[in-house]
Coordinates of C-alpha atoms in Angstrom, one line a residue:
X1 CA -14.3 5.6 -30.5
X2 CA -12.3 8.9 -30.7
X3 CA -10.6 10.0 -27.5
X4 CA -10.6 13.7 -26.7
X5 CA -7.9 14.0 -24.0
X6 CA -8.9 17.5 -22.7
X7 CA -12.4 16.3 -22.0
X8 CA -11.1 13.8 -19.5
X9 CA -8.7 16.1 -17.6
X10 CA -9.1 19.3 -15.6
X11 CA -6.1 21.6 -15.7
X12 CA -5.6 23.5 -12.4
X13 CA -3.0 26.0 -11.4
X14 CA -1.8 27.3 -8.0
X15 CA -0.2 30.7 -8.0
X16 CA 2.0 32.4 -5.5
X17 CA 2.3 36.2 -6.2
X18 CA 4.7 38.4 -4.4
X19 CA 3.0 40.5 -1.8
X20 CA 3.2 44.2 -1.0
X21 CA 1.4 44.6 2.3
X22 CA -1.7 46.8 1.9
X23 CA -0.6 48.0 -1.6
X24 CA -3.6 47.0 -3.6
X25 CA -2.3 48.2 -6.9
X26 CA 1.0 46.2 -6.6
X27 CA -0.8 43.1 -5.5
X28 CA -3.4 43.3 -8.2
X29 CA -0.7 43.8 -10.8
X30 CA 1.2 40.7 -9.5
X31 CA -2.0 38.6 -9.5
X32 CA -3.0 39.8 -13.0
X33 CA 0.4 38.8 -14.4
X34 CA 0.2 35.3 -13.0
X35 CA -3.4 35.0 -14.1
X36 CA -2.3 35.7 -17.7
X37 CA 0.3 33.0 -17.4
X38 CA -2.4 30.5 -16.3
X39 CA -4.5 31.6 -19.3
X40 CA -1.7 31.0 -21.6
X41 CA -1.1 27.6 -20.0
X42 CA -4.8 26.7 -20.8
X43 CA -5.7 26.3 -17.1
X44 CA -9.4 25.9 -16.3
X45 CA -8.8 27.2 -12.8
X46 CA -6.1 29.2 -11.0
X47 CA -6.1 29.5 -7.2
X48 CA -4.4 32.4 -5.4
X49 CA -3.5 32.6 -1.7
X50 CA -5.7 33.8 1.1
X51 CA -6.3 37.6 1.2
X52 CA -4.1 37.8 -1.8
X53 CA -5.4 41.2 -2.9
X54 CA -4.4 42.9 0.4
X55 CA -1.9 40.6 2.0
X56 CA -2.7 38.3 4.9
X57 CA -0.5 39.8 7.6
X58 CA -1.7 43.4 7.7
X59 CA -3.1 43.2 11.3
X60 CA -5.5 45.9 12.4
X61 CA -5.1 47.7 9.1
X62 CA -7.6 45.3 7.6
X63 CA -10.4 47.2 9.4
X64 CA -9.4 50.5 7.7
X65 CA -12.2 51.6 5.4
X66 CA -9.8 52.9 2.7
X67 CA -8.2 49.4 2.5
X68 CA -11.6 47.7 2.3
X69 CA -12.7 50.0 -0.5
X70 CA -9.4 49.6 -2.4
X71 CA -9.7 45.8 -2.1
X72 CA -13.1 45.9 -3.8
X73 CA -11.7 48.1 -6.5
X74 CA -8.9 45.6 -7.0
X75 CA -11.4 42.8 -7.2
X76 CA -13.4 44.6 -9.9
X77 CA -10.2 45.1 -11.9
X78 CA -9.3 41.4 -11.7
X79 CA -12.9 40.6 -12.5
X80 CA -12.6 42.5 -15.8
X81 CA -9.3 40.7 -16.6
X82 CA -11.3 37.5 -16.9
X83 CA -13.6 38.9 -19.7
X84 CA -13.7 36.4 -22.6
X85 CA -11.1 34.2 -20.9
X86 CA -11.8 30.5 -20.2
X87 CA -9.7 30.5 -17.0
X88 CA -11.6 30.9 -13.6
X89 CA -9.7 32.6 -10.8
X90 CA -10.1 32.3 -7.0
X91 CA -8.7 35.3 -5.2
X92 CA -8.8 36.4 -1.5
X93 CA -9.9 39.6 0.0
X94 CA -11.5 41.1 3.2
X95 CA -15.2 41.8 2.5
X96 CA -17.8 43.7 4.5
X97 CA -21.5 42.8 4.6
X98 CA -23.9 44.4 7.1
X99 CA -21.1 45.7 9.4
X100 CA -19.4 42.3 9.5
X101 CA -15.9 41.8 8.1
X102 CA -15.3 38.4 6.4
X103 CA -12.2 36.7 5.2
X104 CA -13.4 35.7 1.7
X105 CA -12.5 33.9 -1.5
X106 CA -14.0 35.4 -4.6
X107 CA -14.6 33.4 -7.8
X108 CA -14.0 35.3 -11.0
X109 CA -15.2 34.0 -14.4
X110 CA -15.8 35.6 -17.8
X111 CA -15.9 39.2 -16.5
X112 CA -18.2 38.4 -13.5
X113 CA -17.9 37.8 -9.8
X114 CA -19.5 34.3 -9.8
X115 CA -19.7 34.1 -6.0
X116 CA -18.0 34.9 -2.7
X117 CA -17.2 32.3 -0.1
X118 CA -16.4 33.4 3.5
X119 CA -14.0 31.5 5.7
X120 CA -15.8 29.3 8.2
X121 CA -13.2 28.6 10.9
X122 CA -11.1 31.4 12.4
X123 CA -7.8 30.3 14.0
X124 CA -7.4 32.2 17.2
X125 CA -4.5 30.4 19.0
X126 CA -0.8 30.7 19.2
X127 CA 0.4 33.0 16.4
X128 CA -3.1 33.4 14.9
X129 CA -5.6 36.1 15.9
X130 CA -8.2 36.1 13.2
X131 CA -11.3 36.4 15.5
X132 CA -10.0 39.9 16.4
X133 CA -10.9 41.0 12.9
X134 CA -13.2 38.5 11.1
X135 CA -16.5 36.8 11.7
X136 CA -17.6 33.4 10.5
X137 CA -20.7 33.5 8.3
X138 CA -23.6 31.9 10.2
X139 CA -26.5 32.3 7.8
X140 CA -27.7 30.6 4.6
X141 CA -26.5 31.6 1.2
X142 CA -27.7 35.1 0.1
X143 CA -27.5 37.1 -3.1
X144 CA -25.7 40.4 -2.9
X145 CA -25.9 43.2 -5.4
X146 CA -22.5 44.4 -6.6
X147 CA -22.3 46.8 -9.5
X148 CA -25.9 45.9 -10.5
X149 CA -25.0 42.2 -10.6
X150 CA -26.4 39.6 -8.2
X151 CA -23.5 37.8 -6.5
X152 CA -24.1 34.7 -4.4
X153 CA -22.5 34.9 -0.9
X154 CA -22.3 32.0 1.6
X155 CA -20.7 28.7 2.5
X156 CA -22.9 26.3 0.6
X157 CA -21.7 27.3 -2.8
X158 CA -20.3 25.1 -5.6
X159 CA -19.0 26.4 -8.9
X160 CA -19.6 24.7 -12.2
X161 CA -16.5 25.1 -14.4
X162 CA -17.3 23.7 -17.8
X163 CA -19.2 20.8 -16.1
X164 CA -16.7 20.2 -13.3
X165 CA -17.9 21.3 -9.8
X166 CA -15.5 23.1 -7.5
X167 CA -15.8 23.8 -3.8
X168 CA -13.8 26.3 -1.7
X169 CA -12.4 26.1 1.8
X170 CA -10.0 28.6 3.2
X171 CA -6.8 27.7 5.1
X172 CA -7.9 26.8 8.6
X173 CA -11.1 25.2 7.2
X174 CA -8.9 22.3 6.2
X175 CA -7.2 21.8 9.6
X176 CA -10.4 21.5 11.7
X177 CA -12.0 18.2 12.6
X178 CA -14.9 18.7 10.2
X179 CA -13.6 20.5 7.1
X180 CA -16.2 22.1 4.8
X181 CA -14.8 20.2 1.8
X182 CA -16.3 17.0 3.2
X183 CA -19.8 18.3 2.5
X184 CA -18.7 20.0 -0.7
X185 CA -17.5 16.7 -2.1
X186 CA -20.6 14.9 -0.9
X187 CA -22.6 17.4 -2.8
X188 CA -20.7 16.8 -6.0
X189 CA -17.5 18.9 -5.8
X190 CA -14.7 17.2 -7.8
X191 CA -12.1 19.9 -7.2
X192 CA -11.4 21.7 -3.9
X193 CA -9.6 25.0 -4.0
X194 CA -7.9 26.2 -0.8
X195 CA -6.5 29.8 -0.7
X196 CA -4.3 29.7 2.3
X197 CA -1.8 31.7 4.4
X198 CA 0.1 29.1 6.4
X199 CA 3.3 30.1 8.2
X200 CA 6.3 27.8 8.2
X201 CA 7.5 25.8 11.2
X202 CA 9.8 22.9 11.6
X203 CA 8.0 19.8 10.5
X204 CA 4.9 21.7 9.4
X205 CA 5.5 21.2 5.7
X206 CA 5.3 17.4 5.9
X207 CA 2.2 17.6 8.0
X208 CA 0.7 20.0 5.5
X209 CA 1.5 17.6 2.6
X210 CA 0.0 14.7 4.5
X211 CA -3.1 16.8 5.3
X212 CA -3.7 17.9 1.7
X213 CA -3.0 14.5 0.2
X214 CA -5.1 12.6 2.7
X215 CA -8.0 15.0 2.2
X216 CA -7.9 14.5 -1.5
X217 CA -7.9 10.7 -0.9
X218 CA -10.8 10.8 1.6
X219 CA -12.8 13.0 -0.7
X220 CA -11.8 11.2 -3.9
X221 CA -11.1 14.6 -5.4
X222 CA -8.5 17.0 -6.8
X223 CA -7.2 19.5 -4.2
X224 CA -5.5 22.7 -5.1
X225 CA -3.7 24.4 -2.1
X226 CA -2.1 27.8 -2.6
X227 CA -0.4 29.4 0.3
X228 CA 1.0 32.9 0.8
X229 CA 4.4 34.0 -0.3
X230 CA 7.4 34.7 2.1
X231 CA 7.0 38.4 1.1
X232 CA 4.2 38.6 3.7
X233 CA 5.2 40.3 7.0
X234 CA 8.0 38.5 9.0
X235 CA 7.3 40.4 12.2
X236 CA 6.4 37.2 14.1
X237 CA 6.1 34.5 11.5
X238 CA 7.4 33.5 8.0
X239 CA 5.1 32.4 5.3
X240 CA 6.5 29.8 2.9
X241 CA 4.7 30.0 -0.4
X242 CA 3.9 26.2 -0.2
X243 CA 1.8 25.1 -3.2
X244 CA 0.3 21.6 -3.4
X245 CA -1.9 20.0 -6.0
X246 CA -3.1 16.5 -5.1
X247 CA -5.3 13.9 -6.8
X248 CA -6.9 10.9 -5.0
X249 CA -4.2 10.9 -2.3
X250 CA -1.2 11.5 -4.6
X251 CA 0.6 14.8 -4.7
X252 CA 1.0 15.5 -8.5
X253 CA 2.5 19.0 -8.3
X254 CA 4.3 21.0 -5.6
X255 CA 6.2 24.2 -5.0
X256 CA 8.5 23.5 -2.1
X257 CA 8.2 25.7 1.0
X258 CA 10.5 28.7 1.1
X259 CA 11.4 28.1 -2.5
X260 CA 13.9 30.6 -4.0
X261 CA 13.1 29.9 -7.7
X262 CA 11.2 32.4 -9.8
X263 CA 8.5 29.9 -10.8
X264 CA 5.3 31.2 -9.2
X265 CA 2.7 29.1 -10.9
X266 CA 2.4 25.3 -10.8
X267 CA 0.0 23.4 -13.0
X268 CA -1.3 19.8 -13.0
X269 CA -3.9 17.9 -15.0
X270 CA -6.4 16.2 -12.7
X271 CA -7.8 13.0 -14.1
X272 CA -11.6 13.3 -14.0
X273 CA -12.1 9.7 -15.1
X274 CA -10.2 8.4 -12.1
X275 CA -12.1 10.4 -9.7
X276 CA -15.4 9.4 -11.2
X277 CA -14.4 5.7 -11.3
X278 CA -13.5 5.6 -7.6
X279 CA -16.6 7.5 -6.6
X280 CA -18.7 5.0 -8.5
X281 CA -16.8 2.0 -7.1
X282 CA -17.2 3.2 -3.5
X283 CA -20.8 2.3 -2.6
X284 CA -20.5 4.5 0.5
X285 CA -20.0 7.5 -1.8
X286 CA -23.3 9.0 -2.8
X287 CA -24.0 12.6 -3.9
X288 CA -26.1 14.6 -1.5
X289 CA -28.3 17.5 -2.5
X290 CA -28.2 20.9 -0.9
X291 CA -25.5 23.1 -2.2
X292 CA -26.2 26.0 -4.6
X293 CA -24.4 25.4 -7.8
X294 CA -23.2 28.4 -9.8
X295 CA -22.4 28.0 -13.5
X296 CA -19.3 30.0 -14.3
X297 CA -20.5 30.3 -18.0
X298 CA -17.1 29.3 -19.4
X299 CA -16.0 26.4 -21.5
X300 CA -12.9 24.6 -20.3
X301 CA -9.9 25.3 -22.5
X302 CA -8.8 22.7 -25.1
X303 CA -5.3 21.6 -24.3
X304 CA -3.0 18.6 -24.7
X305 CA -3.0 17.0 -21.2
X306 CA 0.4 16.2 -19.7
X307 CA -0.6 13.7 -17.0
X308 CA 2.1 12.7 -14.5
X309 CA 2.8 9.1 -15.4
X310 CA 5.2 6.4 -14.5
X311 CA 6.0 3.3 -16.6
X312 CA 5.5 1.1 -13.6
X313 CA 2.3 2.0 -11.9
X314 CA 2.9 -0.7 -9.3
X315 CA 5.8 1.2 -7.9
X316 CA 5.2 4.6 -6.4
X317 CA 6.9 7.5 -8.2
X318 CA 9.7 9.4 -6.5
X319 CA 9.4 7.4 -3.2
X320 CA 12.6 7.6 -1.1
X321 CA 14.6 4.4 -1.0
X322 CA 14.0 3.8 2.7
X323 CA 10.2 4.1 2.2
X324 CA 10.3 1.9 -0.9
X325 CA 12.2 -0.8 1.0
X326 CA 9.7 -0.6 3.8
X327 CA 7.0 -1.2 1.2
X328 CA 8.8 -4.2 -0.3
X329 CA 9.3 -5.6 3.1
X330 CA 5.6 -5.2 3.9
X331 CA 4.7 -7.1 0.7
X332 CA 7.0 -10.0 1.5
X333 CA 5.5 -10.2 5.0
X334 CA 1.9 -10.1 3.8
X335 CA 2.7 -13.0 1.5
X336 CA 4.6 -14.9 4.2
X337 CA 2.0 -14.3 7.0
X338 CA -0.7 -15.6 4.7
X339 CA 1.3 -18.7 3.9
X340 CA 2.2 -19.3 7.6
X341 CA -1.5 -19.1 8.5
X342 CA -2.5 -21.5 5.7
X343 CA 0.1 -24.0 6.9
X344 CA -1.2 -23.8 10.4
X345 CA -4.9 -23.9 9.5
X346 CA -4.4 -27.0 7.2
X347 CA -2.2 -28.6 9.8
X348 CA 0.4 -29.2 7.0
X349 CA 3.9 -30.1 7.8
X350 CA 5.5 -29.3 4.4
X351 CA 5.5 -26.8 1.6
X352 CA 6.2 -28.4 -1.8
X353 CA 7.4 -26.0 -4.4
X354 CA 8.3 -26.5 -8.1
X355 CA 11.5 -24.5 -8.4
X356 CA 12.2 -23.8 -12.1
X357 CA 15.1 -21.3 -11.8
X358 CA 12.7 -18.5 -13.0
X359 CA 11.6 -15.3 -11.2
X360 CA 8.2 -16.4 -10.0
X361 CA 9.3 -19.6 -8.3
X362 CA 12.3 -17.8 -6.9
X363 CA 10.1 -15.2 -5.2
X364 CA 7.8 -18.0 -3.9
X365 CA 10.8 -19.8 -2.3
X366 CA 12.0 -16.6 -0.6
X367 CA 8.5 -16.0 0.8
X368 CA 8.4 -19.6 2.0
X369 CA 11.6 -19.1 3.8
X370 CA 10.1 -16.0 5.6
X371 CA 7.0 -18.1 6.4
X372 CA 9.2 -20.8 8.0
X373 CA 11.0 -18.0 10.0
X374 CA 7.6 -16.7 11.2
X375 CA 6.7 -20.2 12.3
X376 CA 10.0 -20.6 14.0
X377 CA 10.9 -23.7 12.0
X378 CA 14.0 -24.8 10.2
X379 CA 13.8 -24.1 6.5
X380 CA 14.7 -27.6 5.4
X381 CA 12.1 -29.1 7.7
X382 CA 9.3 -27.0 6.1
X383 CA 10.2 -26.6 2.5
X384 CA 10.8 -29.1 -0.2
X385 CA 11.7 -27.9 -3.7
X386 CA 11.4 -30.0 -6.8
X387 CA 13.1 -29.2 -10.1
X388 CA 11.6 -31.1 -13.0
X389 CA 13.6 -30.8 -16.2
X390 CA 11.6 -31.4 -19.3
X391 CA 12.0 -31.5 -23.1
X392 CA 13.2 -27.9 -23.4
X393 CA 14.7 -27.1 -20.0
X394 CA 18.0 -25.1 -20.2
X395 CA 21.0 -26.0 -18.1
X396 CA 21.1 -22.4 -16.8
X397 CA 17.7 -22.5 -15.2
X398 CA 18.1 -26.0 -13.8
X399 CA 21.5 -25.2 -12.3
X400 CA 20.2 -22.0 -10.8
X401 CA 17.3 -23.8 -9.2
X402 CA 19.6 -26.2 -7.4
X403 CA 22.1 -23.5 -6.4
X404 CA 19.3 -21.3 -5.0
X405 CA 17.8 -24.1 -2.9
X406 CA 21.2 -24.9 -1.5
X407 CA 21.9 -21.2 -0.7
X408 CA 18.7 -20.8 1.3
X409 CA 19.1 -24.0 3.2
X410 CA 16.5 -26.4 1.7
X411 CA 16.9 -29.6 -0.2
X412 CA 16.1 -29.7 -3.9
X413 CA 14.9 -32.9 -5.4
X414 CA 15.3 -33.4 -9.2
X415 CA 12.6 -35.4 -11.0
X416 CA 13.1 -35.7 -14.7
X417 CA 9.7 -35.6 -16.5
X418 CA 10.9 -36.6 -19.9
X419 CA 9.9 -40.3 -19.7
X420 CA 6.6 -39.4 -18.0
X421 CA 5.8 -37.0 -20.8
X422 CA 6.8 -39.4 -23.6
X423 CA 4.5 -42.1 -22.1
X424 CA 1.6 -39.7 -22.1
X425 CA 2.4 -38.7 -25.7
X426 CA 2.2 -42.4 -26.6
X427 CA -1.2 -42.7 -24.8
X428 CA -2.4 -39.7 -26.7
X429 CA -1.2 -40.9 -30.1
X430 CA 1.0 -37.7 -30.2
X431 CA 4.2 -38.0 -32.3
X432 CA 6.2 -36.3 -29.6
X433 CA 7.8 -34.0 -32.2
X434 CA 5.1 -31.5 -33.1
X435 CA 5.5 -28.7 -30.6
X436 CA 1.9 -27.7 -30.3
X437 CA -0.4 -26.8 -27.4
X438 CA -0.6 -30.5 -26.3
X439 CA 3.1 -30.8 -26.4
X440 CA 3.5 -27.8 -24.0
X441 CA 0.6 -28.6 -21.7
X442 CA 1.4 -32.3 -21.2
X443 CA 4.7 -31.1 -19.6
X444 CA 3.0 -28.4 -17.5
X445 CA 0.4 -30.9 -16.1
X446 CA 3.0 -33.6 -15.5
X447 CA 4.9 -31.2 -13.3
X448 CA 1.7 -30.2 -11.4
X449 CA 0.7 -33.9 -10.9
X450 CA 4.1 -34.6 -9.4
X451 CA 3.9 -31.7 -7.0
X452 CA 0.4 -32.6 -5.7
X453 CA 1.3 -36.3 -5.3
X454 CA 4.6 -35.5 -3.6
X455 CA 2.7 -33.1 -1.2
X456 CA 0.2 -35.9 -0.4
X457 CA 3.1 -38.2 0.4
X458 CA 4.7 -35.7 2.8
X459 CA 1.5 -34.3 4.3
X460 CA 2.1 -31.0 2.7
X461 CA 0.6 -28.4 0.4
X462 CA 1.6 -27.3 -3.0
X463 CA 2.8 -23.6 -3.1
X464 CA 1.7 -21.8 -6.2
X465 CA 4.1 -19.4 -8.1
X466 CA 2.1 -17.8 -10.9
X467 CA 2.0 -14.0 -10.8
X468 CA -0.8 -11.5 -11.3
X469 CA 0.4 -10.6 -14.9
X470 CA 0.2 -14.3 -15.9
X471 CA -3.2 -14.6 -14.3
X472 CA -4.5 -11.6 -16.2
X473 CA -3.2 -12.9 -19.5
X474 CA -4.2 -16.5 -18.9
X475 CA -0.5 -17.4 -19.5
X476 CA -0.8 -20.6 -17.6
X477 CA -1.9 -24.2 -18.3
X478 CA -5.4 -24.9 -17.0
X479 CA -5.0 -27.5 -14.2
X480 CA -1.3 -27.3 -14.8
X481 CA 0.7 -24.4 -13.3
X482 CA -2.7 -22.8 -12.9
X483 CA -3.4 -25.1 -9.9
X484 CA -2.0 -25.3 -6.4
X485 CA -3.1 -25.2 -2.7
X486 CA -2.1 -21.6 -2.0
X487 CA -0.5 -19.0 -4.3
X488 CA 1.6 -16.3 -2.6
X489 CA 2.2 -14.5 -5.9
X490 CA -1.4 -14.2 -7.1
X491 CA -1.6 -10.4 -6.7
X492 CA 2.0 -9.6 -7.5
X493 CA 2.6 -8.4 -11.1
X494 CA 5.6 -9.5 -13.0
X495 CA 7.3 -6.1 -12.9
X496 CA 7.0 -6.1 -9.1
X497 CA 8.2 -9.7 -8.8
X498 CA 11.5 -8.6 -10.3
X499 CA 11.9 -5.7 -7.8
X500 CA 11.0 -7.9 -4.9
X501 CA 13.6 -10.5 -5.8
X502 CA 16.3 -7.8 -6.3
X503 CA 15.3 -6.4 -2.9
X504 CA 15.6 -9.7 -1.2
X505 CA 18.9 -10.4 -2.9
X506 CA 20.4 -7.5 -1.0
X507 CA 19.3 -8.8 2.4
X508 CA 22.1 -9.9 4.6
X509 CA 20.4 -13.2 5.5
X510 CA 20.3 -14.0 1.7
X511 CA 24.0 -13.1 1.1
X512 CA 24.8 -16.6 0.1
X513 CA 22.1 -16.6 -2.5
X514 CA 23.0 -13.1 -4.0
X515 CA 25.0 -14.4 -6.9
X516 CA 22.5 -16.9 -8.1
X517 CA 19.6 -14.4 -7.5
X518 CA 21.4 -11.9 -9.7
X519 CA 21.7 -14.5 -12.5
X520 CA 18.0 -15.4 -12.2
X521 CA 17.2 -11.7 -12.5
X522 CA 19.2 -11.6 -15.7
X523 CA 17.6 -14.7 -17.2
X524 CA 14.9 -14.2 -19.9
X525 CA 11.4 -15.0 -18.8
X526 CA 10.4 -18.3 -20.4
X527 CA 8.0 -21.3 -19.7
X528 CA 10.7 -23.5 -21.3
X529 CA 8.1 -25.8 -22.9
X530 CA 9.4 -25.7 -26.5
X531 CA 12.8 -25.8 -28.1
X532 CA 15.7 -28.3 -28.0
X533 CA 16.7 -30.3 -24.9
X534 CA 19.7 -29.0 -23.0
X535 CA 19.9 -25.9 -25.2
X536 CA 19.9 -22.2 -24.3
X537 CA 16.5 -20.6 -23.8
X538 CA 14.7 -20.4 -27.1
X539 CA 11.1 -19.7 -26.0
X540 CA 10.9 -16.2 -24.7
X541 CA 7.6 -15.2 -23.2
X542 CA 7.7 -11.5 -24.0
X543 CA 8.3 -12.2 -27.7
X544 CA 5.1 -14.3 -27.8
X545 CA 2.7 -12.2 -25.7
X546 CA 4.4 -8.9 -25.5
X547 CA 6.4 -6.9 -22.9
X548 CA 5.3 -7.3 -19.3
X549 CA 6.0 -3.7 -18.6
X550 CA 3.3 -2.8 -21.1
X551 CA 0.9 -5.5 -19.8
X552 CA 1.3 -4.4 -16.2
X553 CA 0.6 -0.8 -17.3
X554 CA -2.5 -1.9 -19.2
X555 CA -3.6 -4.0 -16.2
X556 CA -3.3 -1.2 -13.7
X557 CA -5.2 1.3 -15.8
X558 CA -7.9 -1.2 -16.7
X559 CA -8.6 -2.6 -13.3
X560 CA -7.6 0.1 -10.9
X561 CA -9.0 3.0 -12.8
X562 CA -11.5 1.5 -15.2
X563 CA -9.9 3.4 -18.1
X564 CA -11.1 2.9 -21.7
X565 CA -8.8 1.2 -24.3
X566 CA -8.6 4.6 -26.0
X567 CA -7.4 6.3 -22.9
X568 CA -5.0 3.5 -22.0
X569 CA -3.4 3.8 -25.4
X570 CA -3.2 7.5 -25.0
X571 CA -1.5 7.2 -21.6
X572 CA 0.9 4.4 -22.7
X573 CA 1.9 6.5 -25.7
X574 CA 3.1 9.2 -23.3
X575 CA 4.7 6.9 -20.7
X576 CA 6.5 4.7 -23.2
X577 CA 7.1 7.2 -26.0
X578 CA 10.9 6.5 -25.9
X579 CA 10.4 2.7 -25.9
X580 CA 7.5 1.7 -28.2
X581 CA 5.8 3.1 -31.3
X582 CA 2.1 3.8 -31.3
X583 CA 1.6 0.8 -33.6
X584 CA 3.4 -1.5 -31.1
X585 CA 1.4 -0.2 -28.1
X586 CA -1.9 -0.7 -30.1
X587 CA -0.8 -4.2 -31.1
X588 CA 0.0 -5.4 -27.5
X589 CA -3.0 -3.6 -26.0
X590 CA -5.4 -5.4 -28.3
X591 CA -3.7 -8.7 -27.5
X592 CA -3.9 -7.9 -23.7
X593 CA -7.6 -7.1 -23.9
X594 CA -8.4 -10.1 -26.0
X595 CA -6.5 -12.5 -23.7
X596 CA -7.8 -10.8 -20.5
X597 CA -11.4 -11.4 -21.6
X598 CA -10.9 -14.9 -23.0
X599 CA -9.2 -16.2 -19.9
X600 CA -11.6 -15.3 -17.2
X601 CA -12.6 -19.0 -16.9
X602 CA -9.1 -19.7 -15.6
X603 CA -9.3 -16.9 -13.0
X604 CA -12.7 -18.1 -11.9
X605 CA -11.0 -21.3 -10.7
X606 CA -7.8 -20.0 -9.2
X607 CA -6.8 -21.0 -5.7
X608 CA -6.6 -18.7 -2.7
X609 CA -3.8 -16.2 -2.3
X610 CA -3.1 -13.0 -0.3
X611 CA -3.9 -9.6 -1.8
X612 CA -0.9 -7.2 -1.5
X613 CA -1.9 -4.1 -3.5
X614 CA -4.9 -2.2 -5.0
X615 CA -5.1 -4.5 -8.1
X616 CA -6.1 -8.1 -7.6
X617 CA -8.1 -10.6 -9.7
X618 CA -9.5 -13.0 -7.2
X619 CA -13.0 -14.1 -8.2
X620 CA -13.9 -14.1 -4.5
X621 CA -12.7 -10.6 -3.9
X622 CA -11.8 -7.9 -6.4
X623 CA -12.8 -9.1 -9.8
X624 CA -16.1 -10.8 -10.8
X625 CA -16.6 -11.3 -14.5
X626 CA -18.5 -13.8 -16.6
X627 CA -16.3 -16.3 -18.3
X628 CA -18.2 -16.1 -21.5
X629 CA -18.2 -12.3 -21.9
X630 CA -17.7 -10.9 -25.4
X631 CA -14.5 -8.9 -26.0
X632 CA -16.4 -6.5 -28.2
X633 CA -16.6 -4.1 -25.3
X634 CA -12.9 -3.4 -25.6
X635 CA -12.9 -3.0 -29.4

């Protein structure tokens, strides 16, 4: 199936023209220049600030008839600028109807005034005095006649831009307890435009960011916020030119407040598929009827989208270190709290953990230590680790396992499984030399059997270690490492496991373990089930099933966003363009989809484990899928 990127994205621009107060000609010229930039940038929509044609801070001058007439002349000029263009513009102006003056946003498309939306909520407190000049519109939508054209006027208007519905609220409308955008989104608006004039105060910018991002999250929408430039009047306040574009709770583009740079337009590509996916997924989100929808008679521009992507979608982009560390700490405590509760509810005295010297079992041990702390119990009294060298275990991993257990204050028991495995080979008539699936899985199941039996002996439970990436790929032995009593890593992807272990290695209470944790972080990921005894690691997981950074990217976009394989490949080719060829991405994506589909039977039987993020595969919670589904869907 051919993937047409521009059909899946909506390019939106916010613009911040310089203002000459009450100088309509100068303002229209500045707006026109930025509009042309947005056209050249293939934007479908460009949003200008509140009252951008006249300037916001003109006070009583707004009631002057000459200014009102000139503003309409300026609107007509800008209307004509859009003839034969595919970019829709939202501009602000004062507008008079039946002796009432309204603070309005006009939508201009293909040489027409598609509609005029009046501001609903007038701020009239502190530095704001809008009720002195403007009225809120109290009636239903009406049709005005402007230049022999019928123009819809009212609050219940949505604008269809090439099949994408847009709603408009103006500045204060967002700040009230019941913003108009709530009903607009409920009636099908995917994009909300907000022409604004918000003055700058200490701390207000952060509040504004939170407000815009949270509104886009609540509405499951794109939100384009364009505020007035500092060239507005500074008699009593200073405007900041703050521009924000948000998508589903995430700020994807921003012009910082009081910016001194010359860049006055900011553009982002809103992912329409992601909005649609979340609205379908949320069964409280149903579209209501009622709004008048105006077709803007334009086709969205064709363009090559430039979505804002990160290689690791399980780690927020550009998050400050303090905030990121708080997130990591929260994940560890979610895992540890879940484990502490499971210990109490099962009346278990011990945790039994297979400690391999690899990343996953290392994280599980660190979480177990935190659980013991929560319960106020000595680490050694709660946790028993067992290292079980097999036919291909390396000295490096086995030594690291024992050093780690000692560093965190727990005893490590070594149980060599070689003789157990050989006896089972003999019972199976296996030559013990052919390193096939049976050769590997006999070892994995032997280890699991020991863990369960040891837990029975000590009145404990077996702590699972397998991570979300392995669960997605089915990279585990059924009824081997696949099974446990409780798995604290079940919703932690491999890429995040690595970050969490590094984070914990820097904790002061794990200072004794820092050296061994760093060596574990540098050890190649391997099940160590094939190869030569006592050799260096020869079986590398990522050489067999592909890079985990790719698989985690695929997993996030498939489960969190419901993206098609074609779109996932397109996104991966952008995010990993410096790391993998398109051929490599295609190869590993096909393998991922094939394994993901074929291994649902393992996921259908996985034990309990705490959910820590937005992507999880528990068959009791986030992901229900038949074990015998065909993989043809992904082809």
